[in-house]
Short mmCIF file of C-alpha atoms in Angstrom, two decimals:
data_model
loop_
_atom_site.label_atom_id
_atom_site.label_comp_id
_atom_site.label_asym_id
_atom_site.label_seq_id
_atom_site.Cartn_x
_atom_site.Cartn_y
_atom_site.Cartn_z
CA MET A 196 42.86 -5.75 54.67
CA ASN A 197 41.24 -4.30 51.55
CA THR A 198 38.41 -6.62 50.32
CA ARG A 199 37.48 -4.42 47.32
CA LYS A 200 37.48 -6.33 44.03
CA PRO A 201 39.67 -5.07 41.19
CA ASN A 202 38.05 -3.11 38.38
CA MET A 203 36.14 -5.15 35.76
CA GLU A 204 36.07 -8.24 38.03
CA SER A 205 32.68 -9.96 38.31
CA SER A 206 30.77 -10.70 41.54
CA ILE A 207 28.90 -13.93 42.30
CA TYR A 208 26.86 -14.41 45.49
CA LEU A 209 23.86 -16.26 46.93
CA GLY A 210 21.02 -13.86 47.57
CA GLY A 211 18.45 -13.91 50.34
CA ASP A 212 15.80 -14.93 47.80
CA GLY A 213 17.51 -18.32 47.29
CA TRP A 214 18.86 -17.45 43.83
CA TRP A 215 22.52 -17.16 42.82
CA HIS A 216 23.31 -13.72 41.41
CA GLY A 217 26.11 -12.56 39.13
CA ARG A 218 27.09 -8.98 38.26
CA VAL A 219 29.52 -8.22 35.44
CA THR A 220 31.04 -4.83 34.65
CA MET A 221 30.81 -4.36 30.88
CA GLY A 222 32.19 -0.80 30.65
CA THR A 223 30.43 2.54 30.91
CA LYS A 224 27.07 3.84 29.76
CA ASN A 225 26.52 6.89 27.59
CA ASP A 226 26.25 9.11 30.70
CA GLY A 227 29.59 7.85 32.09
CA SER A 228 28.16 5.62 34.84
CA PRO A 229 29.32 1.98 35.17
CA ASP A 230 27.52 -0.53 32.99
CA ARG A 231 26.84 -3.45 35.31
CA ARG A 232 24.89 -6.39 33.91
CA HIS A 233 22.95 -8.78 36.14
CA ARG A 234 22.37 -12.51 35.73
CA ARG A 235 20.73 -15.03 38.08
CA ALA A 236 20.39 -18.83 38.31
CA ARG A 237 19.29 -21.57 40.68
CA THR A 238 22.75 -23.14 41.11
CA GLU A 239 26.28 -21.81 41.52
CA THR A 240 27.46 -23.83 38.53
CA GLU A 241 24.79 -22.30 36.31
CA ILE A 242 25.47 -18.70 37.41
CA LYS A 243 29.21 -19.16 36.79
CA ARG A 244 28.45 -20.35 33.27
CA LYS A 245 26.26 -17.30 32.57
CA VAL A 246 28.84 -14.89 34.01
CA LYS A 247 31.66 -16.42 31.93
CA ALA A 248 29.55 -16.17 28.77
CA LEU A 249 28.87 -12.49 29.47
CA GLU A 250 32.55 -11.83 30.19
CA LYS A 251 33.51 -13.53 26.93
CA GLN A 252 31.14 -11.26 24.99
CA ARG A 253 32.68 -8.23 26.74
CA ASP A 254 36.28 -9.30 26.07
CA GLU A 255 35.56 -10.06 22.40
CA GLY A 256 33.69 -6.77 21.91
CA ARG A 257 30.44 -8.55 21.03
CA ALA A 258 28.35 -7.50 24.02
CA PRO A 259 25.16 -5.60 23.18
CA VAL A 260 25.09 -1.97 24.23
CA ALA A 261 23.27 -1.02 27.41
CA GLY A 262 19.63 0.04 27.40
CA ARG A 263 16.29 -1.42 26.43
CA LYS A 264 16.30 -2.70 22.85
CA PRO A 265 13.75 -1.33 20.37
CA THR A 266 11.06 -3.40 18.72
CA VAL A 267 11.47 -4.53 15.11
CA GLU A 268 8.94 -1.85 14.10
CA ALA A 269 10.88 0.91 15.88
CA TRP A 270 14.23 -0.25 14.54
CA MET A 271 12.99 -0.61 10.93
CA THR A 272 11.61 2.94 11.11
CA THR A 273 14.94 4.23 12.41
CA TYR A 274 16.90 2.23 9.85
CA LEU A 275 14.89 3.47 6.85
CA THR A 276 14.67 7.06 8.06
CA THR A 277 18.23 7.77 9.14
CA ILE A 278 20.45 5.02 7.68
CA ALA A 279 19.10 3.54 4.45
CA SER A 280 17.84 6.91 3.19
CA LEU A 281 21.45 8.13 2.91
CA LYS A 282 22.47 5.32 0.53
CA LEU A 283 19.45 3.97 -1.35
CA LYS A 284 18.00 5.46 -4.51
CA PRO A 285 14.54 7.05 -4.01
CA ARG A 286 12.71 4.26 -5.86
CA SER A 287 14.49 1.56 -3.86
CA LEU A 288 13.76 3.36 -0.62
CA ASP A 289 10.06 3.53 -1.55
CA ASP A 290 10.11 -0.24 -2.11
CA TYR A 291 11.80 -0.82 1.27
CA TRP A 292 9.16 1.29 3.01
CA SER A 293 6.33 -0.51 1.23
CA LYS A 294 7.51 -4.00 2.21
CA THR A 295 8.27 -2.85 5.76
CA ARG A 296 4.78 -1.40 6.28
CA ASN A 297 2.88 -4.21 4.55
CA ASP A 298 4.88 -7.30 5.54
CA ILE A 299 7.59 -6.87 8.19
CA ILE A 300 5.71 -4.77 10.74
CA PRO A 301 2.47 -6.82 10.64
CA GLY A 302 4.52 -10.03 10.79
CA VAL A 303 7.18 -9.45 13.48
CA GLY A 304 6.97 -5.75 14.29
CA LYS A 305 6.04 -6.20 17.97
CA HIS A 306 9.07 -8.37 18.85
CA ARG A 307 12.11 -6.76 20.43
CA ILE A 308 15.08 -7.11 18.10
CA ASP A 309 17.11 -8.92 20.77
CA LYS A 310 14.25 -11.39 21.34
CA LEU A 311 13.61 -12.08 17.65
CA ALA A 312 14.07 -15.78 16.88
CA PRO A 313 14.48 -17.69 13.61
CA GLU A 314 11.10 -19.36 14.19
CA HIS A 315 9.39 -15.96 14.09
CA LEU A 316 10.79 -15.25 10.63
CA GLU A 317 10.03 -18.75 9.34
CA ARG A 318 6.37 -18.44 10.43
CA MET A 319 6.12 -15.00 8.82
CA TYR A 320 7.51 -16.29 5.51
CA ALA A 321 5.19 -19.31 5.56
CA ASP A 322 2.18 -17.04 6.20
CA MET A 323 3.17 -14.77 3.32
CA LEU A 324 3.42 -17.72 0.94
CA ARG A 325 0.01 -18.99 2.06
CA GLU A 326 -1.45 -15.53 1.37
CA GLY A 327 -0.34 -15.83 -2.22
CA HIS A 328 2.87 -13.77 -2.24
CA ALA A 329 5.45 -14.86 -4.80
CA PRO A 330 8.67 -16.46 -3.44
CA SER A 331 10.64 -13.56 -5.00
CA HIS A 332 8.58 -11.11 -2.90
CA VAL A 333 9.28 -13.08 0.28
CA LEU A 334 12.97 -13.23 -0.58
CA LYS A 335 13.09 -9.43 -1.00
CA VAL A 336 11.43 -8.99 2.43
CA HIS A 337 14.02 -11.34 3.92
CA ARG A 338 16.90 -9.35 2.43
CA ILE A 339 15.53 -6.03 3.68
CA LEU A 340 15.07 -7.36 7.22
CA SER A 341 18.47 -9.08 7.16
CA ARG A 342 20.20 -5.86 6.13
CA ALA A 343 18.53 -3.91 8.95
CA LEU A 344 19.48 -6.56 11.50
CA LYS A 345 23.04 -6.60 10.16
CA ILE A 346 23.37 -2.89 10.98
CA ALA A 347 21.90 -3.54 14.46
CA HIS A 348 24.45 -6.33 15.01
CA ARG A 349 27.29 -4.13 13.80
CA ARG A 350 26.25 -1.53 16.38
CA ARG A 351 26.15 -4.24 19.09
CA MET A 352 22.44 -3.83 19.68
CA ILE A 353 21.96 -7.58 19.20
CA VAL A 354 24.29 -10.54 19.66
CA GLU A 355 23.47 -12.23 16.36
CA ASN A 356 21.62 -11.53 13.13
CA VAL A 357 18.92 -14.21 13.27
CA ALA A 358 18.03 -13.67 9.59
CA THR A 359 21.27 -15.43 8.69
CA LEU A 360 19.99 -18.56 10.44
CA VAL A 361 16.87 -18.76 8.23
CA ASP A 362 16.70 -20.23 4.72
CA PRO A 363 14.44 -17.99 2.63
CA PRO A 364 12.31 -19.44 -0.18
CA THR A 365 14.14 -20.58 -3.28
CA VAL A 366 13.40 -18.40 -6.29
CA ASP A 367 13.63 -19.70 -9.84
CA GLU A 368 15.20 -17.12 -12.11
CA THR A 369 12.60 -15.53 -14.36
CA GLU A 370 13.16 -16.83 -17.87
CA ALA A 371 13.60 -14.18 -20.49
CA ASN A 372 11.13 -14.15 -23.37
CA PRO A 373 12.52 -11.70 -25.95
CA PHE A 374 11.09 -10.97 -29.37
CA THR A 375 12.29 -12.96 -32.34
CA MET A 376 13.52 -10.93 -35.27
CA GLU A 377 10.14 -11.36 -36.99
CA GLU A 378 8.24 -10.36 -33.84
CA ALA A 379 10.43 -7.28 -33.35
CA LYS A 380 9.72 -6.15 -36.92
CA ALA A 381 5.96 -6.76 -36.48
CA PHE A 382 5.98 -4.80 -33.20
CA LEU A 383 7.77 -1.81 -34.77
CA LEU A 384 5.45 -1.97 -37.80
CA ALA A 385 2.49 -1.56 -35.42
CA ALA A 386 4.31 1.21 -33.52
CA ALA A 387 5.01 3.10 -36.76
CA LYS A 388 1.34 4.11 -36.85
CA ARG A 389 1.68 6.04 -33.59
CA PRO A 390 3.41 9.35 -32.70
CA THR A 391 5.57 7.45 -30.18
CA PHE A 392 7.26 5.31 -32.85
CA MET A 393 10.77 6.65 -32.11
CA ARG A 394 10.39 5.79 -28.42
CA TRP A 395 9.81 2.12 -29.33
CA LEU A 396 12.47 2.08 -32.03
CA VAL A 397 15.05 3.28 -29.49
CA GLY A 398 13.73 0.92 -26.78
CA VAL A 399 13.77 -2.22 -28.92
CA GLY A 400 16.78 -1.38 -31.10
CA MET A 401 19.10 -0.08 -28.39
CA GLY A 402 18.00 -1.94 -25.25
CA PHE A 403 17.25 1.05 -23.01
CA ARG A 404 15.37 0.50 -19.76
CA GLN A 405 11.96 2.17 -19.64
CA GLY A 406 13.09 4.94 -17.27
CA GLU A 407 16.22 5.61 -19.35
CA ALA A 408 14.29 5.83 -22.63
CA LEU A 409 11.67 8.19 -21.19
CA GLY A 410 14.35 10.26 -19.49
CA LEU A 411 16.47 10.86 -22.63
CA ARG A 412 17.01 14.58 -23.35
CA TRP A 413 18.14 16.39 -26.44
CA LYS A 414 20.89 18.04 -24.40
CA TYR A 415 22.56 14.65 -24.00
CA ALA A 416 21.91 13.37 -27.54
CA ASP A 417 24.92 13.97 -29.79
CA LEU A 418 23.53 13.14 -33.23
CA GLU A 419 26.74 14.23 -35.00
CA ALA A 420 28.85 11.80 -32.94
CA GLU A 421 25.95 9.30 -33.04
CA LEU A 422 25.86 8.90 -29.25
CA PHE A 423 23.21 8.90 -26.52
CA ASN A 424 24.37 9.86 -23.02
CA PRO A 425 21.77 8.44 -20.59
CA HIS A 426 22.67 10.63 -17.61
CA TRP A 427 19.10 10.69 -16.27
CA GLN A 428 16.09 8.42 -16.01
CA LEU A 429 12.40 9.20 -15.43
CA GLN A 430 10.73 7.55 -12.45
CA ARG A 431 7.48 7.92 -10.52
CA LEU A 432 8.25 8.41 -6.82
CA THR A 433 5.99 8.33 -3.79
CA TRP A 434 5.02 11.69 -2.35
CA ARG A 435 6.21 12.65 1.14
CA HIS A 436 4.52 14.93 3.61
CA GLY A 437 5.97 18.42 3.94
CA CYS A 438 3.71 19.44 6.84
CA ASP A 439 4.44 19.19 10.56
CA ASP A 440 1.63 16.72 11.40
CA PRO A 441 1.30 14.04 8.69
CA HIS A 442 -1.28 12.05 10.69
CA ALA A 443 -3.67 14.99 10.98
CA CYS A 444 -3.02 16.01 7.37
CA GLY A 445 -4.46 12.77 6.03
CA ALA A 446 -7.25 12.45 8.60
CA ARG A 447 -10.10 12.42 6.07
CA LEU A 448 -8.51 9.48 4.19
CA HIS A 449 -7.71 7.25 7.16
CA ARG A 450 -9.50 3.87 7.24
CA PHE A 451 -9.04 1.77 10.36
CA GLU A 452 -11.75 -0.86 9.62
CA LEU A 453 -11.72 -3.75 7.17
CA CYS A 454 -13.86 -3.36 4.05
CA PRO A 455 -17.09 -5.40 3.94
CA PRO A 456 -17.10 -8.55 1.78
CA ASP A 457 -19.27 -6.85 -0.85
CA CYS A 458 -17.14 -3.67 -0.97
CA ALA A 459 -18.02 -1.57 -4.02
CA THR A 460 -15.49 1.20 -3.37
CA HIS A 461 -12.50 -0.87 -4.44
CA ARG A 462 -14.12 -3.24 -6.92
CA THR A 463 -11.82 -2.01 -9.70
CA TYR A 464 -8.67 -2.69 -7.68
CA THR A 465 -6.76 -5.63 -9.21
CA ARG A 466 -5.24 -6.55 -5.84
CA GLY A 467 -8.46 -6.29 -3.86
CA CYS A 468 -9.29 -3.89 -1.03
CA PRO A 469 -6.28 -2.14 0.53
CA ARG A 470 -5.34 -2.90 4.09
CA PRO A 471 -6.63 -0.68 6.90
CA CYS A 472 -4.37 2.16 8.03
CA PRO A 473 -2.06 1.41 10.97
CA LYS A 474 -2.40 3.30 14.22
CA GLY A 475 -0.83 6.75 13.86
CA CYS A 476 -0.91 6.46 10.05
CA THR A 477 1.22 9.03 8.23
CA ARG A 478 0.35 8.01 4.66
CA HIS A 479 -1.80 9.87 2.06
CA ALA A 480 0.98 12.35 1.36
CA SER A 481 -0.33 12.91 -2.19
CA THR A 482 -3.06 15.18 -0.74
CA CYS A 483 -0.67 17.19 1.48
CA PRO A 484 -0.60 20.90 0.49
CA GLN A 485 3.17 20.93 1.20
CA ARG A 486 3.87 17.55 -0.41
CA LYS A 487 7.36 16.99 -1.81
CA GLY A 488 9.62 14.54 -3.58
CA GLY A 489 6.96 12.64 -5.54
CA GLY A 490 5.37 12.32 -8.95
CA LEU A 491 7.44 12.05 -12.15
CA VAL A 492 11.03 12.88 -11.25
CA PHE A 493 14.33 12.81 -13.16
CA THR A 494 16.80 10.68 -11.13
CA ARG A 495 20.31 9.40 -11.71
CA PRO A 496 20.68 5.81 -13.04
CA LYS A 497 21.46 3.19 -10.42
CA THR A 498 25.15 2.62 -11.32
CA LYS A 499 27.95 4.66 -12.83
CA LYS A 500 28.23 2.17 -15.70
CA SER A 501 24.58 2.88 -16.60
CA ARG A 502 25.58 6.43 -17.52
CA ASN A 503 28.06 5.34 -20.20
CA ALA A 504 27.44 6.63 -23.73
CA VAL A 505 25.58 4.32 -26.11
CA PRO A 506 26.28 4.41 -29.88
CA ILE A 507 23.24 5.22 -32.01
CA PRO A 508 22.76 2.94 -35.05
CA PRO A 509 23.48 5.20 -38.07
CA PRO A 510 20.17 4.29 -39.80
CA PHE A 511 18.34 5.74 -36.78
CA ILE A 512 19.83 9.24 -37.30
CA PRO A 513 17.51 10.42 -40.13
CA ALA A 514 14.48 9.17 -38.17
CA LEU A 515 15.64 11.05 -35.08
CA LEU A 516 16.13 14.26 -37.05
CA GLU A 517 12.63 13.92 -38.49
CA HIS A 518 11.27 13.25 -35.00
CA ARG A 519 12.92 16.44 -33.71
CA GLU A 520 11.30 18.46 -36.50
CA GLN A 521 7.88 17.04 -35.63
CA GLN A 522 8.44 17.92 -32.00
CA ASN A 523 9.33 21.50 -32.95
CA GLU A 524 6.10 21.75 -34.93
CA ALA A 525 4.14 20.46 -31.89
CA ARG A 526 5.88 23.07 -29.71
CA THR A 527 4.83 25.84 -32.10
CA ALA A 528 1.23 24.53 -32.24
CA ALA A 529 0.97 24.27 -28.43
CA SER A 530 2.27 27.83 -27.97
CA ASP A 531 1.82 28.92 -24.33
CA LEU A 532 0.55 25.50 -23.30
CA TRP A 533 3.95 23.93 -24.01
CA GLN A 534 5.94 22.89 -20.92
CA GLU A 535 9.60 22.62 -21.82
CA HIS A 536 11.45 19.60 -20.39
CA ASP A 537 13.87 19.01 -23.30
CA VAL A 538 12.89 15.31 -23.48
CA LEU A 539 13.15 13.28 -26.68
CA PHE A 540 9.76 11.69 -26.22
CA SER A 541 7.07 14.02 -24.97
CA ARG A 542 3.31 14.45 -24.79
CA PRO A 543 1.58 17.04 -27.01
CA ASP A 544 2.14 19.68 -24.30
CA GLY A 545 5.86 18.97 -23.84
CA ARG A 546 5.65 16.95 -20.62
CA PRO A 547 7.51 13.61 -20.40
CA LEU A 548 5.61 10.45 -21.25
CA ASP A 549 3.95 8.80 -18.24
CA PRO A 550 5.53 5.39 -17.48
CA ARG A 551 2.07 3.93 -16.73
CA GLN A 552 0.67 5.02 -20.10
CA ASP A 553 3.86 3.86 -21.76
CA TRP A 554 3.36 0.38 -20.28
CA GLU A 555 -0.29 0.32 -21.40
CA GLU A 556 0.72 1.31 -24.92
CA PHE A 557 3.27 -1.53 -24.98
CA LYS A 558 0.49 -4.02 -24.18
CA GLU A 559 -1.71 -2.52 -26.88
CA LEU A 560 1.07 -2.83 -29.45
CA LEU A 561 1.62 -6.48 -28.53
CA GLU A 562 -2.05 -7.17 -29.25
CA GLU A 563 -2.01 -5.23 -32.51
CA ALA A 564 1.12 -7.05 -33.70
CA GLY A 565 -0.31 -10.47 -32.73
CA ILE A 566 2.49 -11.15 -30.24
CA SER A 567 1.92 -13.14 -27.05
CA ASP A 568 1.93 -11.20 -23.77
CA ARG A 569 5.27 -10.53 -22.15
CA ARG A 570 7.12 -8.06 -19.95
CA LEU A 571 8.25 -4.66 -21.17
CA TYR A 572 11.80 -5.68 -20.23
CA ASP A 573 11.54 -8.69 -22.57
CA GLY A 574 10.41 -6.53 -25.46
CA SER A 575 13.29 -4.07 -25.11
CA ARG A 576 16.40 -4.93 -23.15
CA HIS A 577 16.29 -8.72 -23.53
CA THR A 578 15.36 -8.41 -27.19
CA ALA A 579 18.27 -6.09 -27.98
CA GLY A 580 20.80 -8.37 -26.27
CA THR A 581 19.46 -11.53 -27.90
CA ILE A 582 19.33 -10.12 -31.43
CA LEU A 583 22.85 -8.67 -31.08
CA ASN A 584 23.99 -12.18 -30.16
CA GLU A 585 22.22 -13.65 -33.17
CA LEU A 586 23.97 -11.11 -35.40
CA GLY A 587 27.31 -12.46 -34.23
CA VAL A 588 28.25 -9.68 -31.77
CA ASP A 589 30.56 -10.99 -29.03
CA MET A 590 29.49 -11.00 -25.39
CA PRO A 591 31.90 -8.25 -24.12
CA THR A 592 30.54 -5.85 -26.76
CA ILE A 593 26.94 -6.64 -25.81
CA MET A 594 27.89 -6.00 -22.20
CA GLU A 595 29.17 -2.53 -23.13
CA ILE A 596 26.06 -1.71 -25.16
CA LEU A 597 23.72 -2.80 -22.36
CA ARG A 598 26.04 -1.17 -19.79
CA HIS A 599 26.27 -4.13 -17.45
CA THR A 600 28.94 -4.21 -14.73
CA GLN A 601 29.51 -8.00 -15.07
CA ILE A 602 29.44 -10.24 -18.10
CA SER A 603 27.55 -12.90 -16.13
CA GLN A 604 24.65 -10.47 -15.99
CA THR A 605 24.77 -10.06 -19.75
CA ARG A 606 24.62 -13.83 -20.24
CA ARG A 607 21.39 -13.92 -18.24
CA TYR A 608 19.91 -11.31 -20.61
CA VAL A 609 20.86 -13.12 -23.81
CA LYS A 610 18.62 -16.08 -24.60
CA GLY A 611 19.74 -18.79 -27.00
CA ARG A 612 17.48 -19.43 -29.95
CA SER A 613 16.34 -22.92 -30.96
CA ALA A 614 17.11 -22.08 -34.60
CA LEU A 615 20.72 -21.28 -33.75
CA SER A 616 20.99 -24.41 -31.60
CA LYS A 617 19.59 -26.52 -34.43
CA ASP A 618 22.10 -25.08 -36.89
CA ALA A 619 24.96 -25.75 -34.44
CA MET A 620 23.90 -29.38 -33.98
CA GLN A 621 23.58 -29.78 -37.76
CA ARG A 622 27.26 -28.80 -38.06
CA MET A 623 28.11 -31.20 -35.22
CA GLY A 624 26.34 -34.04 -37.04
CA ASP A 625 28.11 -33.24 -40.31
CA ALA A 626 31.44 -33.46 -38.48
CA PHE A 627 30.77 -37.05 -37.43
CA ILE A 628 28.57 -38.32 -40.26
CA PRO A 629 29.24 -36.38 -43.48
CA GLY A 630 26.39 -36.13 -45.91
CA PRO A 631 26.40 -37.34 -49.55
CA GLY A 632 28.99 -35.64 -51.70
CA ALA A 633 30.97 -34.27 -48.76
CA THR A 634 34.73 -34.32 -49.08
CA THR A 635 36.48 -36.46 -46.51
CA GLU A 636 40.10 -36.78 -45.47
CA THR A 637 41.75 -40.16 -46.12
CA ARG A 638 44.72 -41.54 -44.25
CA THR A 639 45.62 -44.08 -47.00
CA GLU A 640 48.53 -42.80 -49.06
CA THR A 641 48.42 -43.60 -52.80
CA THR A 642 51.36 -44.13 -55.19
CA ALA A 643 50.53 -40.93 -57.10
CA SER A 644 50.67 -38.81 -53.96
CA ARG A 645 54.05 -40.27 -52.90
CA ALA A 646 55.53 -39.52 -56.31
CA ALA A 647 54.17 -35.97 -56.28
CA ARG A 648 55.72 -35.31 -52.86
CA ALA A 649 59.05 -36.66 -54.02
CA ARG A 650 59.08 -34.34 -57.03
CA TYR A 651 58.21 -31.40 -54.72
CA ARG A 652 61.20 -32.21 -52.43
CA ARG A 653 63.56 -32.40 -55.39
CA ARG A 654 62.41 -28.95 -56.59
CA ILE A 655 63.12 -27.48 -53.12
CA ARG A 656 66.64 -28.93 -53.06
#
């Protein structure tokens, strides 16, 4: 009699070590050999429960693939190098790498991804908040880790994405603080004294993002049709090593010890001393002789809608033509020192404006105009949307000008003004309690009005 069990049937037996053992065939490994999983328990009832649970995962296609699972550090490196890099924009990928190196790896990097528990993430988030990180920063870390674990779950490397079991910190939406009409005029009056006046006129008057404004080129400016085509934006990207041994390349810059309490080297750093380099550090790519992909780079805007043409206000056209003439004169004066990039707003040698210097100039102009401190986004994009709304432009049109994909996003950009609210409530009050001299409708019919209506009916007949 053949006692061989059928294919895919599990085995349960009591071993000589006093434990009950169960072996389940899950399929085949990458090399073609059978994938047999082992479970053990003290009682027969317990081992049957474990075997059934493993069989259920196999039958539903949820069983993790065979092999030892990587640590969170190893998986995040793989995810960012070979998966996320194919989809994310360069600036977003830099941000993912930064938060992975500085937060995720020091927090939970040593855990295996299949052993990662919700408690590990909750402790990491609590530690980050105690260290002074903003809730929005912690939320971004949570989303990056959750996305990486989602890919691992989709590939059956883990049974469940534990990040979905954790409630990240609640983030209050940053309230917009745009210029009022008077503040916008004062800001542009201060900017008119500088060679970069047109950059700020376009930024405040048309609502361009900083990268879009600095990345505008004459090639895509149709002054006859009065259109800007923002096909490119200017961004500062992190350099990458182009050599074969990044760790050795940056050897002279590695620091593996904490700075002393009275560190003088980094006393000008606003965020304090930088963290020590991790073991096997591959940073410091800016000093690599074969460095690549960094510095000021023209990149595509994030969405297709962001590349839509934007109408230029007709009063801006003469100022733009004058600005182009001034730029041509600067090109002639610079002669061989001119570096042609075809940008609307350039330095005296033709290079694009540096976003860092652009931000610093914005802060200087705020001070000169006597305006309270605020974000660059408030002084450009939020201001344009809010003033358009005050001028009576409907929300769908504002959405098209700002090139948003959803109108709900536009509503978050447009901030209601107290003056407009006060005027609206004044009209509401007048509707219920008319002021002196206001005409009111009466429901009492007089003799004269009845006679007049009767004469009107007779004329019609």
